[in-house]
CSV table of N, CA and C in Angstrom, one decimal:
chain,number,residue,atom,x,y,z
A,175,GLY,N,0.8,-1.2,0.0
A,175,GLY,CA,0.0,0.0,0.0
A,175,GLY,C,0.8,1.3,0.0
A,176,PRO,N,0.3,2.3,0.6
A,176,PRO,CA,0.9,3.6,0.5
A,176,PRO,C,2.3,3.7,1.3
A,177,TYR,N,2.4,2.9,2.3
A,177,TYR,CA,3.7,2.9,3.0
A,177,TYR,C,4.8,2.2,2.2
A,178,ILE,N,4.5,1.1,1.6
A,178,ILE,CA,5.5,0.4,0.8
A,178,ILE,C,5.8,1.3,-0.4
A,179,ALA,N,4.8,1.9,-1.0
A,179,ALA,CA,5.0,2.8,-2.2
A,179,ALA,C,6.0,3.9,-1.8
A,180,ALA,N,5.8,4.5,-0.7
A,180,ALA,CA,6.6,5.6,-0.2
A,180,ALA,C,8.0,5.2,0.0
A,181,TRP,N,8.2,4.0,0.6
A,181,TRP,CA,9.5,3.4,0.9
A,181,TRP,C,10.2,3.1,-0.4
A,182,MET,N,9.5,2.5,-1.4
A,182,MET,CA,10.1,2.1,-2.6
A,182,MET,C,10.4,3.3,-3.5
A,183,ARG,N,9.6,4.4,-3.4
A,183,ARG,CA,9.9,5.6,-4.2
A,183,ARG,C,11.2,6.2,-3.8
A,184,GLU,N,11.7,6.0,-2.7
A,184,GLU,CA,13.1,6.5,-2.3
A,184,GLU,C,14.1,5.9,-3.3
A,185,LYS,N,13.9,4.7,-3.7
A,185,LYS,CA,14.9,4.0,-4.6
A,185,LYS,C,14.5,4.2,-6.1
A,186,ASP,N,13.2,4.2,-6.4
A,186,ASP,CA,12.7,4.3,-7.8
A,186,ASP,C,11.5,5.2,-7.9
A,187,LYS,N,11.7,6.3,-8.5
A,187,LYS,CA,10.6,7.3,-8.6
A,187,LYS,C,9.5,6.8,-9.5
A,188,GLY,N,9.8,5.7,-10.3
A,188,GLY,CA,8.8,5.2,-11.2
A,188,GLY,C,7.7,4.4,-10.5
A,189,VAL,N,7.9,4.1,-9.2
A,189,VAL,CA,6.9,3.3,-8.4
A,189,VAL,C,5.7,4.2,-8.1
A,190,THR,N,4.5,3.7,-8.5
A,190,THR,CA,3.3,4.5,-8.2
A,190,THR,C,2.3,3.6,-7.5
A,191,LEU,N,1.3,4.3,-6.9
A,191,LEU,CA,0.3,3.6,-6.2
A,191,LEU,C,-0.5,2.6,-7.2
A,192,ASN,N,-0.7,3.1,-8.4
A,192,ASN,CA,-1.3,2.3,-9.4
A,192,ASN,C,-0.5,1.1,-9.7
A,193,PHE,N,0.8,1.2,-9.8
A,193,PHE,CA,1.7,0.1,-10.1
A,193,PHE,C,1.7,-0.9,-8.9
A,194,MET,N,1.6,-0.4,-7.7
A,194,MET,CA,1.6,-1.2,-6.5
A,194,MET,C,0.3,-2.1,-6.5
A,195,ALA,N,-0.8,-1.6,-7.2
A,195,ALA,CA,-2.0,-2.4,-7.2
A,195,ALA,C,-1.9,-3.8,-7.8
A,196,ILE,N,-0.8,-4.0,-8.6
A,196,ILE,CA,-0.7,-5.3,-9.2
A,196,ILE,C,-0.3,-6.4,-8.2
A,197,ILE,N,0.2,-6.0,-7.1
A,197,ILE,CA,0.7,-7.0,-6.1
A,197,ILE,C,-0.4,-8.0,-5.7
A,198,PHE,N,-1.5,-7.5,-5.3
A,198,PHE,CA,-2.5,-8.4,-4.7
A,198,PHE,C,-3.2,-9.3,-5.7
A,199,PRO,N,-3.4,-8.9,-7.0
A,199,PRO,CA,-3.9,-9.9,-8.0
A,199,PRO,C,-2.8,-11.0,-8.2
A,200,ILE,N,-1.6,-10.6,-8.3
A,200,ILE,CA,-0.5,-11.7,-8.5
A,200,ILE,C,-0.5,-12.6,-7.3
A,201,LEU,N,-0.5,-12.0,-6.1
A,201,LEU,CA,-0.5,-12.8,-4.9
A,201,LEU,C,-1.7,-13.7,-4.8
A,202,GLY,N,-2.9,-13.2,-5.2
A,202,GLY,CA,-4.1,-14.1,-5.2
A,202,GLY,C,-4.0,-15.2,-6.2
A,203,ILE,N,-3.5,-15.0,-7.4
A,203,ILE,CA,-3.3,-16.0,-8.4
A,203,ILE,C,-2.4,-17.1,-7.9
A,204,ILE,N,-1.3,-16.7,-7.3
A,204,ILE,CA,-0.3,-17.7,-6.8
A,204,ILE,C,-0.9,-18.5,-5.7
A,205,THR,N,-1.5,-17.8,-4.7
A,205,THR,CA,-2.1,-18.4,-3.6
A,205,THR,C,-3.2,-19.4,-4.0
A,206,MET,N,-4.1,-19.0,-4.9
A,206,MET,CA,-5.1,-20.0,-5.3
A,206,MET,C,-4.6,-21.1,-6.2
A,207,SER,N,-3.5,-20.9,-6.8
A,207,SER,CA,-2.9,-22.0,-7.7
A,207,SER,C,-2.3,-23.1,-6.8
A,208,VAL,N,-1.9,-22.8,-5.6
A,208,VAL,CA,-1.3,-23.9,-4.7
A,208,VAL,C,-2.3,-24.3,-3.6
A,209,LEU,N,-3.5,-23.8,-3.6
A,209,LEU,CA,-4.4,-24.0,-2.5
A,209,LEU,C,-4.6,-25.5,-2.2
A,210,SER,N,-4.9,-26.3,-3.2
A,210,SER,CA,-5.3,-27.7,-3.0
A,210,SER,C,-4.1,-28.5,-2.7
A,211,PHE,N,-2.8,-28.1,-3.0
A,211,PHE,CA,-1.7,-28.8,-2.7
A,211,PHE,C,-1.3,-28.9,-1.2
A,212,GLY,N,-1.8,-27.9,-0.5
A,212,GLY,CA,-1.5,-27.8,1.0
A,212,GLY,C,-2.1,-29.0,1.7
A,213,ILE,N,-3.3,-29.4,1.3
A,213,ILE,CA,-3.9,-30.5,2.0
A,213,ILE,C,-3.2,-31.8,1.7
A,214,LYS,N,-2.8,-32.0,0.4
A,214,LYS,CA,-2.1,-33.2,0.0
A,214,LYS,C,-0.8,-33.3,0.6
A,215,ILE,N,-0.1,-32.2,0.7
A,215,ILE,CA,1.3,-32.2,1.4
A,215,ILE,C,1.1,-32.5,2.9
A,216,ALA,N,0.1,-31.9,3.5
A,216,ALA,CA,-0.1,-32.1,4.9
A,216,ALA,C,-0.5,-33.5,5.2
A,217,GLU,N,-1.2,-34.1,4.4
A,217,GLU,CA,-1.6,-35.5,4.6
A,217,GLU,C,-0.3,-36.5,4.4
A,218,LYS,N,0.6,-36.0,3.6
A,218,LYS,CA,1.8,-36.9,3.4
A,218,LYS,C,2.9,-36.7,4.5
A,219,ILE,N,3.1,-35.4,4.9
A,219,ILE,CA,4.2,-35.1,5.9
A,219,ILE,C,3.7,-34.7,7.2
A,220,GLY,N,2.4,-34.5,7.4
A,220,GLY,CA,1.8,-34.1,8.6
A,220,GLY,C,1.4,-32.6,8.7
A,221,PHE,N,0.3,-32.4,9.4
A,221,PHE,CA,-0.2,-31.0,9.4
A,221,PHE,C,0.8,-30.1,10.2
A,222,LYS,N,1.3,-30.5,11.3
A,222,LYS,CA,2.2,-29.7,12.1
A,222,LYS,C,3.4,-29.3,11.3
A,223,THR,N,4.0,-30.3,10.6
A,223,THR,CA,5.2,-30.0,9.8
A,223,THR,C,4.9,-29.1,8.6
A,224,THR,N,3.8,-29.3,8.0
A,224,THR,CA,3.4,-28.4,6.9
A,224,THR,C,3.2,-26.9,7.4
A,225,ILE,N,2.5,-26.8,8.5
A,225,ILE,CA,2.3,-25.5,9.1
A,225,ILE,C,3.6,-24.8,9.5
A,226,ALA,N,4.5,-25.6,10.1
A,226,ALA,CA,5.8,-25.1,10.5
A,226,ALA,C,6.6,-24.6,9.3
A,227,ILE,N,6.6,-25.4,8.2
A,227,ILE,CA,7.4,-25.0,7.0
A,227,ILE,C,6.7,-23.8,6.4
A,228,GLY,N,5.4,-23.8,6.3
A,228,GLY,CA,4.8,-22.6,5.7
A,228,GLY,C,4.9,-21.3,6.5
A,229,SER,N,4.8,-21.4,7.8
A,229,SER,CA,5.0,-20.3,8.6
A,229,SER,C,6.4,-19.7,8.6
A,230,GLN,N,7.4,-20.6,8.6
A,230,GLN,CA,8.8,-20.2,8.5
A,230,GLN,C,9.1,-19.6,7.1
A,231,THR,N,8.4,-20.1,6.1
A,231,THR,CA,8.6,-19.5,4.7
A,231,THR,C,8.1,-18.1,4.7
A,232,ILE,N,7.0,-17.9,5.3
A,232,ILE,CA,6.4,-16.5,5.3
A,232,ILE,C,7.3,-15.6,6.2
A,233,ALA,N,7.8,-16.1,7.3
A,233,ALA,CA,8.7,-15.3,8.1
A,233,ALA,C,10.0,-14.9,7.4
A,234,LEU,N,10.5,-15.9,6.7
A,234,LEU,CA,11.7,-15.7,5.9
A,234,LEU,C,11.5,-14.7,4.7
A,235,ALA,N,10.3,-14.8,4.1
A,235,ALA,CA,10.0,-13.9,3.1
A,235,ALA,C,10.0,-12.4,3.6
A,236,PHE,N,9.4,-12.2,4.8
A,236,PHE,CA,9.5,-10.8,5.3
A,236,PHE,C,10.9,-10.4,5.7
A,237,LEU,N,11.7,-11.3,6.2
A,237,LEU,CA,13.1,-11.0,6.5
A,237,LEU,C,13.8,-10.6,5.2
A,238,ILE,N,13.6,-11.3,4.1
A,238,ILE,CA,14.3,-11.0,2.9
A,238,ILE,C,13.8,-9.7,2.3
A,239,ILE,N,12.5,-9.5,2.4
A,239,ILE,CA,11.9,-8.2,1.9
A,239,ILE,C,12.5,-7.0,2.6
A,240,SER,N,12.8,-7.2,3.8
A,240,SER,CA,13.3,-6.0,4.6
A,240,SER,C,14.7,-5.6,4.0
A,241,PHE,N,15.3,-6.4,3.3
A,241,PHE,CA,16.6,-6.0,2.7
A,241,PHE,C,16.5,-5.7,1.2
A,242,ILE,N,15.4,-5.9,0.6
A,242,ILE,CA,15.3,-5.7,-0.9
A,242,ILE,C,15.2,-4.2,-1.2
A,243,GLN,N,15.8,-3.7,-2.2
A,243,GLN,CA,15.9,-2.3,-2.5
A,243,GLN,C,15.2,-2.0,-3.8
A,244,ASP,N,14.6,-2.9,-4.6
A,244,ASP,CA,14.0,-2.6,-5.8
A,244,ASP,C,12.6,-3.2,-5.8
A,245,ILE,N,11.7,-2.6,-6.6
A,245,ILE,CA,10.3,-3.0,-6.6
A,245,ILE,C,10.1,-4.4,-7.2
A,246,GLY,N,10.8,-4.7,-8.2
A,246,GLY,CA,10.7,-6.0,-8.9
A,246,GLY,C,11.0,-7.1,-7.9
A,247,GLY,N,12.1,-7.0,-7.2
A,247,GLY,CA,12.5,-8.0,-6.2
A,247,GLY,C,11.5,-8.1,-5.1
A,248,PHE,N,10.9,-7.0,-4.7
A,248,PHE,CA,9.9,-7.0,-3.6
A,248,PHE,C,8.7,-7.8,-4.1
A,249,ILE,N,8.2,-7.4,-5.3
A,249,ILE,CA,7.0,-8.1,-5.8
A,249,ILE,C,7.3,-9.6,-6.0
A,250,ALA,N,8.5,-10.0,-6.5
A,250,ALA,CA,8.8,-11.4,-6.8
A,250,ALA,C,8.8,-12.1,-5.4
A,251,VAL,N,9.6,-11.7,-4.5
A,251,VAL,CA,9.7,-12.4,-3.2
A,251,VAL,C,8.4,-12.4,-2.5
A,252,PHE,N,7.7,-11.3,-2.4
A,252,PHE,CA,6.4,-11.2,-1.7
A,252,PHE,C,5.4,-12.1,-2.3
A,253,CYS,N,5.2,-12.0,-3.6
A,253,CYS,CA,4.1,-12.8,-4.2
A,253,CYS,C,4.4,-14.2,-4.3
A,254,ILE,N,5.7,-14.6,-4.6
A,254,ILE,CA,6.0,-16.0,-4.7
A,254,ILE,C,6.1,-16.7,-3.4
A,255,MET,N,6.9,-16.2,-2.5
A,255,MET,CA,7.1,-16.9,-1.2
A,255,MET,C,5.8,-16.8,-0.3
A,256,VAL,N,5.2,-15.6,-0.2
A,256,VAL,CA,4.1,-15.5,0.7
A,256,VAL,C,2.9,-16.1,0.0
A,257,GLY,N,2.8,-16.0,-1.3
A,257,GLY,CA,1.7,-16.7,-2.1
A,257,GLY,C,1.7,-18.2,-2.0
A,258,ILE,N,2.8,-18.8,-2.2
A,258,ILE,CA,2.9,-20.2,-2.1
A,258,ILE,C,2.7,-20.7,-0.7
A,259,ALA,N,3.3,-20.1,0.3
A,259,ALA,CA,3.2,-20.5,1.7
A,259,ALA,C,1.7,-20.3,2.2
A,260,GLY,N,1.2,-19.1,1.8
A,260,GLY,CA,-0.2,-18.8,2.2
A,260,GLY,C,-1.2,-19.8,1.6
A,261,GLY,N,-1.0,-20.1,0.3
A,261,GLY,CA,-1.8,-21.1,-0.3
A,261,GLY,C,-1.8,-22.5,0.3
A,262,LEU,N,-0.6,-22.9,0.7
A,262,LEU,CA,-0.4,-24.2,1.3
A,262,LEU,C,-1.0,-24.2,2.7
A,263,LEU,N,-1.1,-23.1,3.4
A,263,LEU,CA,-1.6,-23.1,4.7
A,263,LEU,C,-3.1,-22.8,4.9
A,264,TYR,N,-3.6,-22.1,3.9
A,264,TYR,CA,-5.0,-21.6,4.0
A,264,TYR,C,-6.0,-22.6,4.5
A,265,MET,N,-6.1,-23.7,3.9
A,265,MET,CA,-7.1,-24.7,4.1
A,265,MET,C,-6.9,-25.6,5.4
A,266,LEU,N,-5.6,-25.6,5.9
A,266,LEU,CA,-5.3,-26.6,6.9
A,266,LEU,C,-6.1,-26.4,8.2
A,267,PRO,N,-6.3,-25.2,8.7
A,267,PRO,CA,-7.1,-25.1,9.9
A,267,PRO,C,-8.6,-25.5,9.7
A,268,ILE,N,-9.1,-25.3,8.5
A,268,ILE,CA,-10.4,-25.7,8.2
A,268,ILE,C,-10.5,-27.2,8.2
A,269,ILE,N,-9.6,-27.9,7.5
A,269,ILE,CA,-9.6,-29.3,7.4
A,269,ILE,C,-9.4,-29.9,8.9
A,270,CYS,N,-8.5,-29.4,9.7
A,270,CYS,CA,-8.4,-29.9,11.0
A,270,CYS,C,-9.7,-29.7,11.8
A,271,GLY,N,-10.3,-28.6,11.7
A,271,GLY,CA,-11.6,-28.4,12.3
A,271,GLY,C,-12.7,-29.3,11.9
A,272,TRP,N,-12.7,-29.6,10.6
A,272,TRP,CA,-13.7,-30.6,10.1
A,272,TRP,C,-13.4,-32.0,10.7
A,273,ARG,N,-12.2,-32.3,10.9
A,273,ARG,CA,-11.9,-33.6,11.5
A,273,ARG,C,-12.3,-33.7,12.9
A,274,TYR,N,-12.2,-32.6,13.7
A,274,TYR,CA,-12.6,-32.7,15.0
A,274,TYR,C,-14.2,-32.5,15.2
A,275,PHE,N,-14.8,-31.8,14.3
A,275,PHE,CA,-16.2,-31.6,14.3
A,275,PHE,C,-16.9,-32.0,13.0
A,276,PRO,N,-16.9,-33.2,12.7
A,276,PRO,CA,-17.4,-33.7,11.3
A,276,PRO,C,-18.9,-33.3,11.1
A,277,ASN,N,-19.6,-33.1,12.1
A,277,ASN,CA,-21.1,-32.8,11.9
A,277,ASN,C,-21.3,-31.3,11.9
A,278,ARG,N,-20.3,-30.5,12.1
A,278,ARG,CA,-20.4,-29.1,12.2
A,278,ARG,C,-19.5,-28.4,11.2
A,279,ARG,N,-19.4,-28.9,9.9
A,279,ARG,CA,-18.5,-28.4,8.9
A,279,ARG,C,-18.8,-26.9,8.6
A,280,GLY,N,-20.0,-26.5,8.5
A,280,GLY,CA,-20.4,-25.2,8.2
A,280,GLY,C,-20.0,-24.2,9.2
A,281,LEU,N,-20.2,-24.6,10.5
A,281,LEU,CA,-19.8,-23.7,11.6
A,281,LEU,C,-18.3,-23.6,11.7
A,282,VAL,N,-17.6,-24.7,11.5
A,282,VAL,CA,-16.1,-24.7,11.5
A,282,VAL,C,-15.6,-23.8,10.4
A,283,SER,N,-16.1,-24.0,9.2
A,283,SER,CA,-15.7,-23.1,8.1
A,283,SER,C,-15.9,-21.7,8.4
A,284,GLY,N,-17.1,-21.4,8.8
A,284,GLY,CA,-17.5,-20.0,9.1
A,284,GLY,C,-16.6,-19.3,10.2
A,285,MET,N,-16.4,-20.1,11.2
A,285,MET,CA,-15.6,-19.5,12.3
A,285,MET,C,-14.2,-19.3,11.9
A,286,THR,N,-13.6,-20.3,11.2
A,286,THR,CA,-12.2,-20.2,10.7
A,286,THR,C,-12.1,-19.0,9.8
A,287,ILE,N,-12.9,-18.9,8.8
A,287,ILE,CA,-12.8,-17.9,7.8
A,287,ILE,C,-13.1,-16.5,8.4
A,288,GLY,N,-14.1,-16.5,9.4
A,288,GLY,CA,-14.3,-15.3,10.1
A,288,GLY,C,-13.1,-14.9,10.9
A,289,GLY,N,-12.4,-15.9,11.5
A,289,GLY,CA,-11.2,-15.6,12.2
A,289,GLY,C,-10.1,-15.0,11.3
A,290,TYR,N,-10.0,-15.5,10.1
A,290,TYR,CA,-9.1,-14.9,9.1
A,290,TYR,C,-9.4,-13.4,8.9
A,291,GLY,N,-10.7,-13.1,8.7
A,291,GLY,CA,-11.1,-11.8,8.4
A,291,GLY,C,-10.9,-10.9,9.7
A,292,PHE,N,-11.3,-11.4,10.8
A,292,PHE,CA,-11.1,-10.6,12.0
A,292,PHE,C,-9.6,-10.3,12.3
A,293,GLY,N,-8.8,-11.3,12.0
A,293,GLY,CA,-7.3,-11.1,12.2
A,293,GLY,C,-6.8,-10.1,11.2
A,294,SER,N,-7.3,-10.1,10.0
A,294,SER,CA,-6.9,-9.1,9.0
A,294,SER,C,-7.3,-7.7,9.5
A,295,PHE,N,-8.5,-7.6,10.0
A,295,PHE,CA,-9.1,-6.3,10.5
A,295,PHE,C,-8.2,-5.8,11.6
A,296,ILE,N,-7.9,-6.6,12.6
A,296,ILE,CA,-7.1,-6.2,13.8
A,296,ILE,C,-5.6,-5.9,13.3
A,297,PHE,N,-5.1,-6.7,12.5
A,297,PHE,CA,-3.7,-6.6,12.1
A,297,PHE,C,-3.5,-5.3,11.3
A,298,ASN,N,-4.5,-4.8,10.6
A,298,ASN,CA,-4.5,-3.6,9.9
A,298,ASN,C,-4.1,-2.4,10.8
A,299,PHE,N,-4.8,-2.4,12.0
A,299,PHE,CA,-4.5,-1.3,12.9
A,299,PHE,C,-3.2,-1.5,13.6
A,300,VAL,N,-2.7,-2.7,13.8
A,300,VAL,CA,-1.4,-3.0,14.4
A,300,VAL,C,-0.3,-2.5,13.5
A,301,CYS,N,-0.4,-2.8,12.2
A,301,CYS,CA,0.6,-2.4,11.2
A,301,CYS,C,0.6,-0.9,11.1
A,302,LYS,N,-0.6,-0.3,11.0
A,302,LYS,CA,-0.7,1.2,10.9
A,302,LYS,C,0.0,1.8,12.1
A,303,ALA,N,-0.2,1.3,13.3
A,303,ALA,CA,0.3,1.9,14.5
A,303,ALA,C,1.9,1.7,14.5
A,304,ILE,N,2.4,0.7,13.9
A,304,ILE,CA,3.8,0.5,13.9
A,304,ILE,C,4.4,1.4,12.8
A,305,ALA,N,3.8,1.4,11.6
A,305,ALA,CA,4.4,2.2,10.5
A,305,ALA,C,4.1,3.7,10.6
A,306,ASN,N,3.0,4.1,11.2
A,306,ASN,CA,2.7,5.5,11.3
A,306,ASN,C,2.1,5.8,12.7
A,307,PRO,N,2.9,5.7,13.7
A,307,PRO,CA,2.4,5.9,15.1
A,307,PRO,C,1.7,7.2,15.4
A,308,ASP,N,2.1,8.3,14.7
A,308,ASP,CA,1.6,9.6,14.9
A,308,ASP,C,0.4,9.9,13.9
A,309,ASN,N,0.0,8.9,13.2
A,309,ASN,CA,-1.1,9.1,12.2
A,309,ASN,C,-0.9,10.3,11.3
A,310,LEU,N,0.3,10.4,10.8
A,310,LEU,CA,0.6,11.5,9.9
A,310,LEU,C,-0.1,11.3,8.5
A,311,LYS,N,-0.4,12.3,7.8
A,311,LYS,CA,-1.1,12.2,6.5
A,311,LYS,C,0.0,12.4,5.4
A,312,PRO,N,-0.2,11.8,4.3
A,312,PRO,CA,0.7,11.9,3.2
A,312,PRO,C,0.8,13.4,2.8
A,313,THR,N,2.0,13.9,2.5
A,313,THR,CA,2.2,15.3,2.1
A,313,THR,C,2.8,15.5,0.8
A,314,VAL,N,3.4,14.6,0.2
A,314,VAL,CA,4.1,14.8,-1.1
A,314,VAL,C,3.1,14.5,-2.2
A,315,GLU,N,2.9,15.6,-3.0
A,315,GLU,CA,1.9,15.5,-4.1
A,315,GLU,C,2.6,15.2,-5.4
A,316,GLU,N,2.1,14.3,-6.2
A,316,GLU,CA,2.6,13.9,-7.5
A,316,GLU,C,1.4,13.9,-8.5
A,317,GLN,N,1.7,14.2,-9.7
A,317,GLN,CA,0.7,14.0,-10.7
A,317,GLN,C,0.9,12.7,-11.4
A,318,GLU,N,-0.1,11.9,-11.4
A,318,GLU,CA,-0.1,10.6,-12.1
A,318,GLU,C,-1.4,10.4,-12.9
A,319,ASN,N,-1.2,10.2,-14.2
A,319,ASN,CA,-2.4,10.0,-15.1
A,319,ASN,C,-3.4,11.1,-14.9
A,320,GLY,N,-3.0,12.3,-14.8
A,320,GLY,CA,-3.9,13.5,-14.7
A,320,GLY,C,-4.5,13.6,-13.3
A,321,LYS,N,-4.1,12.9,-12.4
A,321,LYS,CA,-4.7,13.0,-11.0
A,321,LYS,C,-3.6,13.3,-10.0
A,322,THR,N,-3.9,14.0,-9.0
A,322,THR,CA,-3.0,14.3,-7.9
A,322,THR,C,-3.1,13.2,-6.9
A,323,VAL,N,-1.9,12.6,-6.7
A,323,VAL,CA,-1.8,11.5,-5.7
A,323,VAL,C,-0.8,12.0,-4.6
A,324,LYS,N,-1.1,11.6,-3.4
A,324,LYS,CA,-0.3,12.0,-2.3
A,324,LYS,C,0.5,10.8,-1.8
A,325,TYR,N,1.8,11.0,-1.5
A,325,TYR,CA,2.7,10.0,-0.9
A,325,TYR,C,3.2,10.5,0.4
A,326,PHE,N,3.7,9.5,1.2
A,326,PHE,CA,4.3,9.9,2.5
A,326,PHE,C,5.7,10.3,2.2
A,327,ASP,N,6.2,11.3,2.9
A,327,ASP,CA,7.6,11.8,2.8
A,327,ASP,C,8.4,10.8,3.6
A,328,SER,N,9.4,10.2,2.9
A,328,SER,CA,10.2,9.2,3.5
A,328,SER,C,11.5,9.8,3.9
């Protein structure tokens, strides 16, 4: 989003908010492409092992991203590593819940996916508090495609 765009614009003035919008569709395509493999892998090597590997992959991705200085590398590492790991992990809590509550699949699915949404909602505020603790507004104005867009001063 806007914080990553501001950070990347320090290195490359060609980075725009419109360009950054490509990240989530790519991430979604990669995540959905590997979604069904997570269950198959977990059944072969175990759910705990699959979750450990996927979680460590996501953590490693964010560590690597913290050192990346160009937008192409950021998009590649974020979308590939987080997309694959996220896709492998997404269904596992639902499948585990179904195994413990076979007669309550709808409830388990709803609670799990609701938990994903609630976690995203809360984590948005946590990230914002870390990245912008004083709730500063973007001040740098740029013209992009005939529109005035504001960026954070980095």
